[in-house]
Short mmCIF file of C-alpha atoms in Angstrom, two decimals:
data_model
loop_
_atom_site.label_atom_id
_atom_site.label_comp_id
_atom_site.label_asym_id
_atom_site.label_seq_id
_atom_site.Cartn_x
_atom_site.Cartn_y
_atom_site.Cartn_z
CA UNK A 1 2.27 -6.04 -23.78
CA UNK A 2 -1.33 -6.95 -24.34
CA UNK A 3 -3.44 -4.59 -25.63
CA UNK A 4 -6.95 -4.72 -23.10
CA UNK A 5 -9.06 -2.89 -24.97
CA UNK A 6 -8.38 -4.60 -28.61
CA UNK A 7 -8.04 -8.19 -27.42
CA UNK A 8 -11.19 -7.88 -24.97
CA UNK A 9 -13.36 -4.98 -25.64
CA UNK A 10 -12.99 -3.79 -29.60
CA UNK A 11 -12.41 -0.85 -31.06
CA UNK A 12 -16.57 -0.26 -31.74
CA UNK A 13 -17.35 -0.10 -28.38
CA UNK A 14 -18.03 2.74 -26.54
CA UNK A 15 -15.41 2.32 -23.14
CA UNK A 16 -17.83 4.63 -20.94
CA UNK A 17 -20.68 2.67 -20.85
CA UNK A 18 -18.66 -0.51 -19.11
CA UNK A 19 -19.31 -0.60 -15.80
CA UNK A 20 -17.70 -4.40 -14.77
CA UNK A 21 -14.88 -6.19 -16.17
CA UNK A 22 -14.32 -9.61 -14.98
CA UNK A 23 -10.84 -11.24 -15.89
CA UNK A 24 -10.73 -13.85 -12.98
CA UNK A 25 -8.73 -17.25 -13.85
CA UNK A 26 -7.36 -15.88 -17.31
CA UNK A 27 -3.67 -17.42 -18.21
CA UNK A 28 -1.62 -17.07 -20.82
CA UNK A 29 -1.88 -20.57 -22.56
CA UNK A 30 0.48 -23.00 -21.33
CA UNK A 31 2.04 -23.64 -24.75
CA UNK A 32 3.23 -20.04 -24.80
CA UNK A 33 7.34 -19.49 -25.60
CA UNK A 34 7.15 -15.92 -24.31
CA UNK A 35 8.67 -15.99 -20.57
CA UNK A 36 7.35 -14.19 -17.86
CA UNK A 37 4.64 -12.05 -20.46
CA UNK A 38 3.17 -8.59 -19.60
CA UNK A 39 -0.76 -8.14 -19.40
CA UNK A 40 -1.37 -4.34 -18.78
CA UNK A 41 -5.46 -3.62 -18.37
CA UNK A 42 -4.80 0.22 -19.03
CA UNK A 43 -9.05 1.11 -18.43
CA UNK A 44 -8.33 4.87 -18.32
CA UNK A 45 -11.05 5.88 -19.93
CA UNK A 46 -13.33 3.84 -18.08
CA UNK A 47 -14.83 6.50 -15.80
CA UNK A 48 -18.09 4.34 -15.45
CA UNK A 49 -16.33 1.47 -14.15
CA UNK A 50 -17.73 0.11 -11.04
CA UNK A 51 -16.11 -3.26 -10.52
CA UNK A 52 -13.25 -5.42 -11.52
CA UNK A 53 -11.88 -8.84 -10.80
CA UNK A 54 -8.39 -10.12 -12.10
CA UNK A 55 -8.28 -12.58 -8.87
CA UNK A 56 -6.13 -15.94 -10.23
CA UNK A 57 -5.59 -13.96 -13.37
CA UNK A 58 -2.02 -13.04 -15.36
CA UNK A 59 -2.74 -9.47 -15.03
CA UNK A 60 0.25 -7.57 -14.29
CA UNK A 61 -0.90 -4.04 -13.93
CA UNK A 62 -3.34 -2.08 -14.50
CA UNK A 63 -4.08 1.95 -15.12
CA UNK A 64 -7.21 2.94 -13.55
CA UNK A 65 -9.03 6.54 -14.85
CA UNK A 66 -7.82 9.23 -12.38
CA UNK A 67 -11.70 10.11 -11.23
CA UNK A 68 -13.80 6.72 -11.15
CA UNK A 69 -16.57 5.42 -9.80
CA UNK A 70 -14.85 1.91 -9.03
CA UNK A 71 -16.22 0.25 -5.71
CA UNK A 72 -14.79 -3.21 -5.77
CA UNK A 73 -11.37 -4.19 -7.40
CA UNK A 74 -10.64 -7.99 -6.62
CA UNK A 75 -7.01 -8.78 -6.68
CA UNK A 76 -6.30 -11.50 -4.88
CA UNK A 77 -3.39 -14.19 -6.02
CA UNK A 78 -3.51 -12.50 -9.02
CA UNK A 79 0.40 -11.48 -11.00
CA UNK A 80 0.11 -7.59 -10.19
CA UNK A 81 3.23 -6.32 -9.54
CA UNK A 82 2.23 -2.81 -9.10
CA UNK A 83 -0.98 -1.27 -7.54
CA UNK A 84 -1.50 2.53 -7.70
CA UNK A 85 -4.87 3.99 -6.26
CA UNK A 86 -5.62 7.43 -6.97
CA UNK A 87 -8.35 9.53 -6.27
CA UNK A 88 -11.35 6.49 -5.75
CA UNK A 89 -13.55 8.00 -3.58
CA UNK A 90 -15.84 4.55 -3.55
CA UNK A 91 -13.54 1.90 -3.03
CA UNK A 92 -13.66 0.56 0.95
CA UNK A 93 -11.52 -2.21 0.44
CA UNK A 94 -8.92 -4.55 -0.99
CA UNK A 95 -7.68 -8.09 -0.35
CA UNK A 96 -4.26 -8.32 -1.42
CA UNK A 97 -3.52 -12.44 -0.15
CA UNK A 98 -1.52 -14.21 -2.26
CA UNK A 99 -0.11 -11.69 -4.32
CA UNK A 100 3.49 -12.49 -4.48
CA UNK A 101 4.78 -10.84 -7.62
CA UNK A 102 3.25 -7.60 -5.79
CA UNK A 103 6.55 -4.80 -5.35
CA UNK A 104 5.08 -2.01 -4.77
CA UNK A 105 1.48 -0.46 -3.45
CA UNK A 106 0.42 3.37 -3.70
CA UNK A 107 -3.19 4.46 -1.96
CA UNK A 108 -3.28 8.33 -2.82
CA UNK A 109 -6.48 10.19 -1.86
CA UNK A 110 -8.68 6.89 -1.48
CA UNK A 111 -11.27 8.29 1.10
CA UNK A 112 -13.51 5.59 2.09
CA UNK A 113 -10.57 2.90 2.93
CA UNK A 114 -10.75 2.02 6.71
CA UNK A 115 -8.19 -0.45 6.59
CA UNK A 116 -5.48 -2.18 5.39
CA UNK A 117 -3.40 -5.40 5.70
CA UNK A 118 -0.60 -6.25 3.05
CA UNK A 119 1.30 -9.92 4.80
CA UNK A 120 4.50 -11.73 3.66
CA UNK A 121 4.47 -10.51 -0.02
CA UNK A 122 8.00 -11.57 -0.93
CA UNK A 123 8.27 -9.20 -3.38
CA UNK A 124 6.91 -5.99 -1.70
CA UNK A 125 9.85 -3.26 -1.21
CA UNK A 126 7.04 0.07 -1.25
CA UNK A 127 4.17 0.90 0.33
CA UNK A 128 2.87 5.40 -0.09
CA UNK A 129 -0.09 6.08 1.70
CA UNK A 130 -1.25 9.51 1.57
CA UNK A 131 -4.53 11.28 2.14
CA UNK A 132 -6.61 8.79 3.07
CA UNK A 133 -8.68 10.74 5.83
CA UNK A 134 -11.23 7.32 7.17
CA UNK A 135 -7.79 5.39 7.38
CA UNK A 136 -7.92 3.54 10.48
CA UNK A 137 -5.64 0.35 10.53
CA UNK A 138 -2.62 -0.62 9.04
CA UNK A 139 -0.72 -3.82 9.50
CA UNK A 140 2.15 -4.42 6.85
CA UNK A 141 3.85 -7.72 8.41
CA UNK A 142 6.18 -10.21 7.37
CA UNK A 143 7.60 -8.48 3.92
CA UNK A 144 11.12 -9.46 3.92
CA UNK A 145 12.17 -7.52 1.23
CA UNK A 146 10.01 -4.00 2.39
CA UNK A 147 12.40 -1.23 2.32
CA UNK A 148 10.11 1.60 2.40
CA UNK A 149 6.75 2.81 4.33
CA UNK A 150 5.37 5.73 3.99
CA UNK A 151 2.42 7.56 5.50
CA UNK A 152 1.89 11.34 3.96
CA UNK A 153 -0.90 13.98 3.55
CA UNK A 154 -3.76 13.65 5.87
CA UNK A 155 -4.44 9.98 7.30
CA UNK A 156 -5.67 12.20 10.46
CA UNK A 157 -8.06 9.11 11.82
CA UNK A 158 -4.91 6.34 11.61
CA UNK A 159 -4.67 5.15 15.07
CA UNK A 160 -2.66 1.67 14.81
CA UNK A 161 -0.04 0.11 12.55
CA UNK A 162 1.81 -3.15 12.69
CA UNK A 163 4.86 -3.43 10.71
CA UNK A 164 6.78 -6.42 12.87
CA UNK A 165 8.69 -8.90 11.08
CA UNK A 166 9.34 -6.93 8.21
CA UNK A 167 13.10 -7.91 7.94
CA UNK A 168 14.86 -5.59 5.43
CA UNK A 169 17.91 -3.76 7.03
CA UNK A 170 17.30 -0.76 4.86
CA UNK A 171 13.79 -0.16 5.79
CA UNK A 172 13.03 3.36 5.97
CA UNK A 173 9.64 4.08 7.87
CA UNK A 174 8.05 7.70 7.67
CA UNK A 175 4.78 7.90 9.40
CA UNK A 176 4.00 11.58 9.81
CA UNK A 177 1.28 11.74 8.11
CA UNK A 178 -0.55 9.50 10.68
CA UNK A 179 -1.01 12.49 13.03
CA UNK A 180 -2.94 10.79 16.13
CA UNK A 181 -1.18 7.44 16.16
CA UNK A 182 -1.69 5.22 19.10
CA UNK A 183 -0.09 2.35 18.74
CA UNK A 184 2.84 1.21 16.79
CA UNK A 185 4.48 -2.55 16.73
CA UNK A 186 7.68 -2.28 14.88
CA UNK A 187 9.17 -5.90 16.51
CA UNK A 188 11.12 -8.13 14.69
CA UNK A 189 12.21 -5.60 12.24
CA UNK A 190 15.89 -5.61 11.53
CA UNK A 191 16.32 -1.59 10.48
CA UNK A 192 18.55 0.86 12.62
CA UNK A 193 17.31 3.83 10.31
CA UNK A 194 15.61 6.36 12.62
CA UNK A 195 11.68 6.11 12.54
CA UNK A 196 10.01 9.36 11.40
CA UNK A 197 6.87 9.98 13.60
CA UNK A 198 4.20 13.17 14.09
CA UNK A 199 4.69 15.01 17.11
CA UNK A 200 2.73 13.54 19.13
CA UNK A 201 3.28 13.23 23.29
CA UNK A 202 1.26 9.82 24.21
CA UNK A 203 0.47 6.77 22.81
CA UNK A 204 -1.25 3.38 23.85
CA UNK A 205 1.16 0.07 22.66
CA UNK A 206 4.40 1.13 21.39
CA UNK A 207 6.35 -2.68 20.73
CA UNK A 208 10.04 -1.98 19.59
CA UNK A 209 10.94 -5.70 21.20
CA UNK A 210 13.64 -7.86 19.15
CA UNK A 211 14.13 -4.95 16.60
CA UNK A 212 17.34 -2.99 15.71
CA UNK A 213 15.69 0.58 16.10
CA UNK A 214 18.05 3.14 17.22
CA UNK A 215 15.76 6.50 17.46
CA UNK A 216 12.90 8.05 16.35
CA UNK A 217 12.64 11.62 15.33
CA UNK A 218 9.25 13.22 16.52
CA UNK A 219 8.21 16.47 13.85
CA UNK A 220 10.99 18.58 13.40
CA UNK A 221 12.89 17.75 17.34
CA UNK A 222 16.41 17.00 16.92
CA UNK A 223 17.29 13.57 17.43
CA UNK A 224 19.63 13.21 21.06
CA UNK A 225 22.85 11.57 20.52
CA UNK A 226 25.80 11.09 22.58
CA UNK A 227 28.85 12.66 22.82
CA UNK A 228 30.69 9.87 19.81
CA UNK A 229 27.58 11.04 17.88
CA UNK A 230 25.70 7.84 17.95
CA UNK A 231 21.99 7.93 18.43
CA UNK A 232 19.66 7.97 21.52
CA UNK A 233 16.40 6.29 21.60
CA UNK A 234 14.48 9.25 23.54
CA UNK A 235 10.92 8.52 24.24
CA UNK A 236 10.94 10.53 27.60
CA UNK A 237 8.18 12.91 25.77
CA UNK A 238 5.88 10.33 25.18
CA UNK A 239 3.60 8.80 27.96
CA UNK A 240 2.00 5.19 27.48
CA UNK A 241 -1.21 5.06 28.28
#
């Protein structure tokens, strides 16, 4: 791997004091024998940092410092293959089109994100969201390869999330963490694993149409099943409003 801070920074200077790094449009150059080459930009110990941009770049991951004062981070059709966002209290956003070498996407404790849309990333198989309290929208769609979706912690204001057309047979989707859900579109998804959802007792669009869902366990309730022990998709506690 590529060392960031040698190749681009030097050892004289002082990481604290950089506040933007812009590696937008850098590639490896084309005469290059290594195959498929790792770029890590490991900026932990770039507390300062406010912005950075690997958008069109060969980046293909990054550490961020665990307390940061980042507020943009541009990503798009860039080679990430693994995005883990912890503890950024000033980041509101982030574009993820046309990352296809993206697998797998962790938002822990990222405060001021409202919303977030992650569509047909061929490569995608995780998505962890967890405490991220101003966490409105969600809409994962179209990730063929997707096989788990999590929502933990407190994501308290999380109202509506779209994973349709997410095609993996294996999917597992846990969404207690979004306590006050209101809608959920789950169509086109191919999973019979049981959906794990708050306990919750109304809700406002709830689209299970062309999908293979079987049940869907609300808090701690048992989940019905009939007498040969298959599954029963009960949502006679839940009114649509």
């Amino acid at each position: 791997p590529i060392d960031f801070g040698k190749v681009f920074v030097g050892s004289d200077s002082p990481y604290s004091e950089i506040r933007h790094i812009n590696l937008a449009n850098i590639n490896f150059w084309s005469g290059s024998s290594v195959q498929n080459p790792a770029f890590t930009v490991d900026l932990t110990e770039y507390d300062k940092l406010k912005t950075l941009n690997i958008a069109n770049s060969c980046v293909t991951s990054m550490k961020l410092p665990s307390k940061s004062s980042l507020t943009e981070l541009s990503i798009t059709n860039s080679n990430i293959t693994q995005i883990n966002l912890e503890n950024q209290p000033f980041l509101d956003s982030i574009d993820f089109t046309g990352c296809n070498k993206l697998g797998e996407v962790i938002i822990n404790n990222c405060s001021k994100i409202e919303t977030l849309e992650l569509k047909g990333l061929a490569d995608l198989k995780s998505v962890v969201i967890t405490g991220c309290p101003n966490l409105k929208s969600v809409i994962c769609t179209g990730n063929k390869n997707l096989i788990n979706f999590r929502v933990e912690g407190d994501c308290s204001k999380l109202q509506t999330i779209d994973l349709s057309n997410n095609t993996n047979s294996g999917l597992s989707i846990y969404l207690v963490g979004a306590l006050n859900i209101n809608s959920l579109n789950v169509s086109g998804t191919t999973t019979s694993q049981t959906i794990e959802m708050p306990l919750i007792t109304k809700m406002s669009t709830l689209n299970l149409s062309n999908s293979s869902i079987m049940a869907i366990q609300f808090g701690n309730n048992e989940v019905p099943t009939y007498t040969g022990g298959e599954y029963i998709l009960d949502l006679s506690n839940i009114k649509i409003t």
